Structure formats: C-alpha cells, structure tokens
C-alpha cells in the first residue's frame, strides 16, 4: 500500500499542532473523531503521541475518539506503562492490518509480524485500555482451496486469541 511513499516522520510538532488547530478553525465543534493517518502512528515516541492526543482534546471540545493505524511490533516495543499513559491521554483505538492468521501467508505478504506478535500486541492494548480493531484480507491466500481454508481457520483462531478478556 505504501511502497510508492518514502518513509518519514514529521518532526516539527508545532507544525502538526498548527494543522490540528487549523482543522478546529474549519470544522469547529463538529469534530468528534481524530485519526492520525498514514501507516503507523505508533512508530513515534510515546511522549509525542501523548502530546498530540492531549492537544487534539484541547482544541476540539466535543472530541470523543482519537485513533490511528499501528503495527504490532511498534506496540510491543512500548512498555505497558507507556501504553497506559497513551490511553490516559485520550487515545482510544488502534487499527491493525493483520491480513491473515496464517504465518505462511503473513511471511509471503511480508507483513513483518507473526500470530504470536499480533496476539501480544492486542493483549498489551487491552491491558492499557486502548481498543483494538483488526483488519483481515479474506482473499489474501489466493485461489488454492487448501491455503484459503488454512488462512480462514488460522485467522479465526487468531481473532479468538486476540479478543479482549470477557468478565464472567
């Protein structure tokens, strides 16, 4: 998806805040959700994510949700304490493109994470109070029935492993 883009991180936090403030001037009190776009907001230091999230709430008085795409390995790199601070700042949800629960498919599509890493990342988010939304690609295993069946079964197993704890 992002192969045509060169990876970079916007380093000027004040410039980002200016963009957030400008959005507030344009949309006013109608802003209820903010999404930090473009690939993986969790690649930045926790302090930056916290600062920007808190700023969004300061500028947008009716804001209810701040979310972003994230990669499992970048979630795992963050300590439980940092993830809790991110959640406490008002950051509410990560969207994670898992694509498949089949490690062979994940390797073939160069996803860069395994079932176990996705499970750990989801558990860390649940523990911190960050909601988790996973994205799967139903046809990613191709036309081979056996591979597609394995992809479907392994994806279902992974979804169940990543589910938040349910009180009895």
JSON list of C-alpha atoms in Angstrom, two decimals:
[
{"chain": "A", "resi": 1, "resn": "UNK", "atom": "CA", "xyz": [0.00, 0.00, 0.00]},
{"chain": "A", "resi": 2, "resn": "UNK", "atom": "CA", "xyz": [2.75, 2.44, 0.91]},
{"chain": "A", "resi": 3, "resn": "UNK", "atom": "CA", "xyz": [5.50, 1.19, -1.41]},
{"chain": "A", "resi": 4, "resn": "UNK", "atom": "CA", "xyz": [5.36, 4.35, -3.51]},
{"chain": "A", "resi": 5, "resn": "UNK", "atom": "CA", "xyz": [5.92, 6.53, -0.43]},
{"chain": "A", "resi": 6, "resn": "UNK", "atom": "CA", "xyz": [9.23, 7.20, 1.25]},
{"chain": "A", "resi": 7, "resn": "UNK", "atom": "CA", "xyz": [9.02, 6.62, 5.00]},
{"chain": "A", "resi": 8, "resn": "UNK", "atom": "CA", "xyz": [9.35, 9.76, 7.06]},
{"chain": "A", "resi": 9, "resn": "UNK", "atom": "CA", "xyz": [8.19, 11.15, 10.37]},
{"chain": "A", "resi": 10, "resn": "UNK", "atom": "CA", "xyz": [7.03, 14.74, 10.66]},
{"chain": "A", "resi": 11, "resn": "UNK", "atom": "CA", "xyz": [9.48, 16.06, 13.22]},
{"chain": "A", "resi": 12, "resn": "UNK", "atom": "CA", "xyz": [8.05, 19.54, 13.77]},
{"chain": "A", "resi": 13, "resn": "UNK", "atom": "CA", "xyz": [5.44, 19.02, 16.48]},
{"chain": "A", "resi": 14, "resn": "UNK", "atom": "CA", "xyz": [4.43, 22.68, 16.35]},
{"chain": "A", "resi": 15, "resn": "UNK", "atom": "CA", "xyz": [3.66, 22.31, 12.65]},
{"chain": "A", "resi": 16, "resn": "UNK", "atom": "CA", "xyz": [1.44, 19.32, 13.41]},
{"chain": "A", "resi": 17, "resn": "UNK", "atom": "CA", "xyz": [-0.30, 21.28, 16.17]},
{"chain": "A", "resi": 18, "resn": "UNK", "atom": "CA", "xyz": [-0.88, 24.10, 13.69]},
{"chain": "A", "resi": 19, "resn": "UNK", "atom": "CA", "xyz": [-2.60, 21.62, 11.36]},
{"chain": "A", "resi": 20, "resn": "UNK", "atom": "CA", "xyz": [-4.78, 20.38, 14.24]},
{"chain": "A", "resi": 21, "resn": "UNK", "atom": "CA", "xyz": [-5.65, 23.95, 15.20]},
{"chain": "A", "resi": 22, "resn": "UNK", "atom": "CA", "xyz": [-6.49, 24.83, 11.58]},
{"chain": "A", "resi": 23, "resn": "UNK", "atom": "CA", "xyz": [-8.84, 21.85, 11.40]},
{"chain": "A", "resi": 24, "resn": "UNK", "atom": "CA", "xyz": [-10.52, 23.19, 14.53]},
{"chain": "A", "resi": 25, "resn": "UNK", "atom": "CA", "xyz": [-10.96, 26.57, 12.88]},
{"chain": "A", "resi": 26, "resn": "UNK", "atom": "CA", "xyz": [-12.52, 24.96, 9.81]},
{"chain": "A", "resi": 27, "resn": "UNK", "atom": "CA", "xyz": [-14.74, 22.32, 11.43]},
{"chain": "A", "resi": 28, "resn": "UNK", "atom": "CA", "xyz": [-15.33, 23.87, 14.85]},
{"chain": "A", "resi": 29, "resn": "UNK", "atom": "CA", "xyz": [-17.38, 21.95, 17.39]},
{"chain": "A", "resi": 30, "resn": "UNK", "atom": "CA", "xyz": [-18.34, 19.31, 14.79]},
{"chain": "A", "resi": 31, "resn": "UNK", "atom": "CA", "xyz": [-15.05, 17.44, 15.30]},
{"chain": "A", "resi": 32, "resn": "UNK", "atom": "CA", "xyz": [-15.85, 14.26, 17.24]},
{"chain": "A", "resi": 33, "resn": "UNK", "atom": "CA", "xyz": [-13.10, 11.94, 15.93]},
{"chain": "A", "resi": 34, "resn": "UNK", "atom": "CA", "xyz": [-9.45, 12.41, 15.02]},
{"chain": "A", "resi": 35, "resn": "UNK", "atom": "CA", "xyz": [-7.44, 9.83, 13.11]},
{"chain": "A", "resi": 36, "resn": "UNK", "atom": "CA", "xyz": [-3.64, 10.14, 12.92]},
{"chain": "A", "resi": 37, "resn": "UNK", "atom": "CA", "xyz": [-3.23, 8.92, 9.39]},
{"chain": "A", "resi": 38, "resn": "UNK", "atom": "CA", "xyz": [-0.59, 7.40, 7.17]},
{"chain": "A", "resi": 39, "resn": "UNK", "atom": "CA", "xyz": [0.52, 3.97, 8.16]},
{"chain": "A", "resi": 40, "resn": "UNK", "atom": "CA", "xyz": [1.72, 3.73, 11.73]},
{"chain": "A", "resi": 41, "resn": "UNK", "atom": "CA", "xyz": [1.45, 6.46, 14.35]},
{"chain": "A", "resi": 42, "resn": "UNK", "atom": "CA", "xyz": [2.94, 4.15, 16.98]},
{"chain": "A", "resi": 43, "resn": "UNK", "atom": "CA", "xyz": [6.36, 4.41, 15.39]},
{"chain": "A", "resi": 44, "resn": "UNK", "atom": "CA", "xyz": [6.83, 7.75, 17.23]},
{"chain": "A", "resi": 45, "resn": "UNK", "atom": "CA", "xyz": [7.90, 8.13, 20.85]},
{"chain": "A", "resi": 46, "resn": "UNK", "atom": "CA", "xyz": [5.07, 7.80, 23.38]},
{"chain": "A", "resi": 47, "resn": "UNK", "atom": "CA", "xyz": [5.58, 11.38, 24.57]},
{"chain": "A", "resi": 48, "resn": "UNK", "atom": "CA", "xyz": [4.81, 12.72, 21.09]},
{"chain": "A", "resi": 49, "resn": "UNK", "atom": "CA", "xyz": [1.66, 10.62, 20.73]},
{"chain": "A", "resi": 50, "resn": "UNK", "atom": "CA", "xyz": [0.51, 11.75, 24.18]},
{"chain": "A", "resi": 51, "resn": "UNK", "atom": "CA", "xyz": [1.24, 15.42, 23.49]},
{"chain": "A", "resi": 52, "resn": "UNK", "atom": "CA", "xyz": [-0.61, 15.39, 20.17]},
{"chain": "A", "resi": 53, "resn": "UNK", "atom": "CA", "xyz": [-3.57, 13.46, 21.58]},
{"chain": "A", "resi": 54, "resn": "UNK", "atom": "CA", "xyz": [-3.93, 15.87, 24.51]},
{"chain": "A", "resi": 55, "resn": "UNK", "atom": "CA", "xyz": [-3.66, 18.81, 22.11]},
{"chain": "A", "resi": 56, "resn": "UNK", "atom": "CA", "xyz": [-6.46, 17.39, 19.97]},
{"chain": "A", "resi": 57, "resn": "UNK", "atom": "CA", "xyz": [-8.76, 17.30, 23.00]},
{"chain": "A", "resi": 58, "resn": "UNK", "atom": "CA", "xyz": [-7.74, 20.84, 23.98]},
{"chain": "A", "resi": 59, "resn": "UNK", "atom": "CA", "xyz": [-8.59, 22.19, 20.51]},
{"chain": "A", "resi": 60, "resn": "UNK", "atom": "CA", "xyz": [-11.71, 20.11, 19.85]},
{"chain": "A", "resi": 61, "resn": "UNK", "atom": "CA", "xyz": [-14.10, 20.38, 22.83]},
{"chain": "A", "resi": 62, "resn": "UNK", "atom": "CA", "xyz": [-16.50, 17.68, 21.57]},
{"chain": "A", "resi": 63, "resn": "UNK", "atom": "CA", "xyz": [-13.82, 15.15, 20.69]},
{"chain": "A", "resi": 64, "resn": "UNK", "atom": "CA", "xyz": [-14.69, 11.58, 21.70]},
{"chain": "A", "resi": 65, "resn": "UNK", "atom": "CA", "xyz": [-12.18, 9.41, 19.85]},
{"chain": "A", "resi": 66, "resn": "UNK", "atom": "CA", "xyz": [-8.53, 9.59, 18.77]},
{"chain": "A", "resi": 67, "resn": "UNK", "atom": "CA", "xyz": [-7.24, 6.65, 16.77]},
{"chain": "A", "resi": 68, "resn": "UNK", "atom": "CA", "xyz": [-4.55, 5.56, 14.32]},
{"chain": "A", "resi": 69, "resn": "UNK", "atom": "CA", "xyz": [-3.12, 2.69, 12.37]},
{"chain": "A", "resi": 70, "resn": "UNK", "atom": "CA", "xyz": [-0.41, 0.81, 14.26]},
{"chain": "A", "resi": 71, "resn": "UNK", "atom": "CA", "xyz": [1.97, -2.07, 13.63]},
{"chain": "A", "resi": 72, "resn": "UNK", "atom": "CA", "xyz": [2.15, -4.90, 16.16]},
{"chain": "A", "resi": 73, "resn": "UNK", "atom": "CA", "xyz": [5.92, -4.64, 16.62]},
{"chain": "A", "resi": 74, "resn": "UNK", "atom": "CA", "xyz": [5.70, -0.93, 17.44]},
{"chain": "A", "resi": 75, "resn": "UNK", "atom": "CA", "xyz": [3.01, -1.61, 20.03]},
{"chain": "A", "resi": 76, "resn": "UNK", "atom": "CA", "xyz": [5.12, -4.40, 21.54]},
{"chain": "A", "resi": 77, "resn": "UNK", "atom": "CA", "xyz": [8.15, -2.08, 21.79]},
{"chain": "A", "resi": 78, "resn": "UNK", "atom": "CA", "xyz": [6.20, 0.26, 24.05]},
{"chain": "A", "resi": 79, "resn": "UNK", "atom": "CA", "xyz": [6.14, -0.51, 27.75]},
{"chain": "A", "resi": 80, "resn": "UNK", "atom": "CA", "xyz": [2.86, -1.29, 29.48]},
{"chain": "A", "resi": 81, "resn": "UNK", "atom": "CA", "xyz": [3.32, 1.97, 31.40]},
{"chain": "A", "resi": 82, "resn": "UNK", "atom": "CA", "xyz": [3.73, 3.99, 28.19]},
{"chain": "A", "resi": 83, "resn": "UNK", "atom": "CA", "xyz": [0.68, 2.36, 26.60]},
{"chain": "A", "resi": 84, "resn": "UNK", "atom": "CA", "xyz": [-1.36, 3.19, 29.71]},
{"chain": "A", "resi": 85, "resn": "UNK", "atom": "CA", "xyz": [-0.19, 6.82, 29.53]},
{"chain": "A", "resi": 86, "resn": "UNK", "atom": "CA", "xyz": [-1.18, 6.94, 25.86]},
{"chain": "A", "resi": 87, "resn": "UNK", "atom": "CA", "xyz": [-4.63, 5.61, 26.75]},
{"chain": "A", "resi": 88, "resn": "UNK", "atom": "CA", "xyz": [-4.94, 8.03, 29.67]},
{"chain": "A", "resi": 89, "resn": "UNK", "atom": "CA", "xyz": [-4.19, 10.93, 27.30]},
{"chain": "A", "resi": 90, "resn": "UNK", "atom": "CA", "xyz": [-7.42, 10.07, 25.48]},
{"chain": "A", "resi": 91, "resn": "UNK", "atom": "CA", "xyz": [-6.06, 7.91, 22.69]},
{"chain": "A", "resi": 92, "resn": "UNK", "atom": "CA", "xyz": [-8.83, 5.37, 22.18]},
{"chain": "A", "resi": 93, "resn": "UNK", "atom": "CA", "xyz": [-8.20, 2.86, 19.37]},
{"chain": "A", "resi": 94, "resn": "UNK", "atom": "CA", "xyz": [-5.62, 1.27, 17.09]},
{"chain": "A", "resi": 95, "resn": "UNK", "atom": "CA", "xyz": [-6.42, -0.24, 13.72]},
{"chain": "A", "resi": 96, "resn": "UNK", "atom": "CA", "xyz": [-4.04, -3.07, 12.89]},
{"chain": "A", "resi": 97, "resn": "UNK", "atom": "CA", "xyz": [-3.75, -4.57, 9.42]},
{"chain": "A", "resi": 98, "resn": "UNK", "atom": "CA", "xyz": [-3.20, -8.20, 10.33]},
{"chain": "A", "resi": 99, "resn": "UNK", "atom": "CA", "xyz": [-4.35, -9.57, 6.96]},
{"chain": "A", "resi": 100, "resn": "UNK", "atom": "CA", "xyz": [-4.17, -13.26, 7.99]},
{"chain": "A", "resi": 101, "resn": "UNK", "atom": "CA", "xyz": [-3.82, -15.57, 10.95]},
{"chain": "A", "resi": 102, "resn": "UNK", "atom": "CA", "xyz": [-1.68, -17.94, 8.87]},
{"chain": "A", "resi": 103, "resn": "UNK", "atom": "CA", "xyz": [2.03, -17.34, 9.47]},
{"chain": "A", "resi": 104, "resn": "UNK", "atom": "CA", "xyz": [2.86, -18.70, 5.99]},
{"chain": "A", "resi": 105, "resn": "UNK", "atom": "CA", "xyz": [0.59, -16.09, 4.41]},
{"chain": "A", "resi": 106, "resn": "UNK", "atom": "CA", "xyz": [1.99, -13.38, 6.70]},
{"chain": "A", "resi": 107, "resn": "UNK", "atom": "CA", "xyz": [5.51, -14.29, 5.59]},
{"chain": "A", "resi": 108, "resn": "UNK", "atom": "CA", "xyz": [4.53, -14.41, 1.91]},
{"chain": "A", "resi": 109, "resn": "UNK", "atom": "CA", "xyz": [2.97, -10.95, 2.05]},
{"chain": "A", "resi": 110, "resn": "UNK", "atom": "CA", "xyz": [5.93, -9.62, 4.10]},
{"chain": "A", "resi": 111, "resn": "UNK", "atom": "CA", "xyz": [3.73, -8.45, 6.93]},
{"chain": "A", "resi": 112, "resn": "UNK", "atom": "CA", "xyz": [6.60, -8.28, 9.39]},
{"chain": "A", "resi": 113, "resn": "UNK", "atom": "CA", "xyz": [4.77, -9.87, 12.32]},
{"chain": "A", "resi": 114, "resn": "UNK", "atom": "CA", "xyz": [3.57, -13.30, 13.39]},
{"chain": "A", "resi": 115, "resn": "UNK", "atom": "CA", "xyz": [0.39, -14.59, 15.03]},
{"chain": "A", "resi": 116, "resn": "UNK", "atom": "CA", "xyz": [2.13, -14.51, 18.39]},
{"chain": "A", "resi": 117, "resn": "UNK", "atom": "CA", "xyz": [3.24, -10.90, 17.93]},
{"chain": "A", "resi": 118, "resn": "UNK", "atom": "CA", "xyz": [-0.26, -9.80, 16.94]},
{"chain": "A", "resi": 119, "resn": "UNK", "atom": "CA", "xyz": [-1.65, -11.61, 20.00]},
{"chain": "A", "resi": 120, "resn": "UNK", "atom": "CA", "xyz": [0.86, -9.96, 22.34]},
{"chain": "A", "resi": 121, "resn": "UNK", "atom": "CA", "xyz": [0.21, -6.50, 20.85]},
{"chain": "A", "resi": 122, "resn": "UNK", "atom": "CA", "xyz": [-3.55, -6.94, 21.24]},
{"chain": "A", "resi": 123, "resn": "UNK", "atom": "CA", "xyz": [-3.16, -8.10, 24.84]},
{"chain": "A", "resi": 124, "resn": "UNK", "atom": "CA", "xyz": [-0.96, -5.10, 25.65]},
{"chain": "A", "resi": 125, "resn": "UNK", "atom": "CA", "xyz": [-3.53, -2.72, 24.16]},
{"chain": "A", "resi": 126, "resn": "UNK", "atom": "CA", "xyz": [-6.42, -4.36, 26.03]},
{"chain": "A", "resi": 127, "resn": "UNK", "atom": "CA", "xyz": [-4.46, -4.15, 29.29]},
{"chain": "A", "resi": 128, "resn": "UNK", "atom": "CA", "xyz": [-3.74, -0.44, 28.72]},
{"chain": "A", "resi": 129, "resn": "UNK", "atom": "CA", "xyz": [-7.33, 0.40, 27.82]},
{"chain": "A", "resi": 130, "resn": "UNK", "atom": "CA", "xyz": [-6.75, 1.00, 24.11]},
{"chain": "A", "resi": 131, "resn": "UNK", "atom": "CA", "xyz": [-9.41, -0.54, 21.89]},
{"chain": "A", "resi": 132, "resn": "UNK", "atom": "CA", "xyz": [-8.18, -2.83, 19.12]},
{"chain": "A", "resi": 133, "resn": "UNK", "atom": "CA", "xyz": [-9.63, -3.15, 15.64]},
{"chain": "A", "resi": 134, "resn": "UNK", "atom": "CA", "xyz": [-8.08, -5.75, 13.38]},
{"chain": "A", "resi": 135, "resn": "UNK", "atom": "CA", "xyz": [-8.21, -5.81, 9.60]},
{"chain": "A", "resi": 136, "resn": "UNK", "atom": "CA", "xyz": [-8.14, -9.10, 7.70]},
{"chain": "A", "resi": 137, "resn": "UNK", "atom": "CA", "xyz": [-7.99, -9.66, 3.94]},
{"chain": "A", "resi": 138, "resn": "UNK", "atom": "CA", "xyz": [-10.31, -12.53, 3.18]},
{"chain": "A", "resi": 139, "resn": "UNK", "atom": "CA", "xyz": [-8.86, -13.46, -0.22]},
{"chain": "A", "resi": 140, "resn": "UNK", "atom": "CA", "xyz": [-5.18, -12.98, 0.56]},
{"chain": "A", "resi": 141, "resn": "UNK", "atom": "CA", "xyz": [-4.40, -16.72, 0.44]},
{"chain": "A", "resi": 142, "resn": "UNK", "atom": "CA", "xyz": [-5.30, -16.83, -3.25]},
{"chain": "A", "resi": 143, "resn": "UNK", "atom": "CA", "xyz": [-7.27, -19.38, -5.25]},
{"chain": "A", "resi": 144, "resn": "UNK", "atom": "CA", "xyz": [-5.81, -22.52, -3.66]},
{"chain": "A", "resi": 145, "resn": "UNK", "atom": "CA", "xyz": [-8.64, -24.05, -1.59]},
{"chain": "A", "resi": 146, "resn": "UNK", "atom": "CA", "xyz": [-6.35, -25.66, 0.99]},
{"chain": "A", "resi": 147, "resn": "UNK", "atom": "CA", "xyz": [-4.39, -22.45, 1.57]},
{"chain": "A", "resi": 148, "resn": "UNK", "atom": "CA", "xyz": [-7.62, -20.44, 1.74]},
{"chain": "A", "resi": 149, "resn": "UNK", "atom": "CA", "xyz": [-9.10, -22.89, 4.23]},
{"chain": "A", "resi": 150, "resn": "UNK", "atom": "CA", "xyz": [-5.98, -22.76, 6.40]},
{"chain": "A", "resi": 151, "resn": "UNK", "atom": "CA", "xyz": [-5.99, -18.95, 6.18]},
{"chain": "A", "resi": 152, "resn": "UNK", "atom": "CA", "xyz": [-9.65, -18.84, 7.30]},
{"chain": "A", "resi": 153, "resn": "UNK", "atom": "CA", "xyz": [-9.18, -21.30, 10.17]},
{"chain": "A", "resi": 154, "resn": "UNK", "atom": "CA", "xyz": [-5.96, -19.71, 11.44]},
{"chain": "A", "resi": 155, "resn": "UNK", "atom": "CA", "xyz": [-7.48, -16.23, 11.15]},
{"chain": "A", "resi": 156, "resn": "UNK", "atom": "CA", "xyz": [-10.48, -17.31, 13.25]},
{"chain": "A", "resi": 157, "resn": "UNK", "atom": "CA", "xyz": [-8.16, -18.80, 15.87]},
{"chain": "A", "resi": 158, "resn": "UNK", "atom": "CA", "xyz": [-6.11, -15.60, 15.96]},
{"chain": "A", "resi": 159, "resn": "UNK", "atom": "CA", "xyz": [-9.21, -13.42, 16.31]},
{"chain": "A", "resi": 160, "resn": "UNK", "atom": "CA", "xyz": [-10.26, -15.50, 19.31]},
{"chain": "A", "resi": 161, "resn": "UNK", "atom": "CA", "xyz": [-6.77, -15.30, 20.86]},
{"chain": "A", "resi": 162, "resn": "UNK", "atom": "CA", "xyz": [-6.69, -11.52, 20.45]},
{"chain": "A", "resi": 163, "resn": "UNK", "atom": "CA", "xyz": [-10.16, -10.92, 21.88]},
{"chain": "A", "resi": 164, "resn": "UNK", "atom": "CA", "xyz": [-10.28, -8.76, 24.99]},
{"chain": "A", "resi": 165, "resn": "UNK", "atom": "CA", "xyz": [-10.85, -10.54, 28.28]},
{"chain": "A", "resi": 166, "resn": "UNK", "atom": "CA", "xyz": [-14.55, -11.01, 28.92]},
{"chain": "A", "resi": 167, "resn": "UNK", "atom": "CA", "xyz": [-15.79, -10.89, 32.51]},
{"chain": "A", "resi": 168, "resn": "UNK", "atom": "CA", "xyz": [-17.92, -13.85, 33.54]}
]
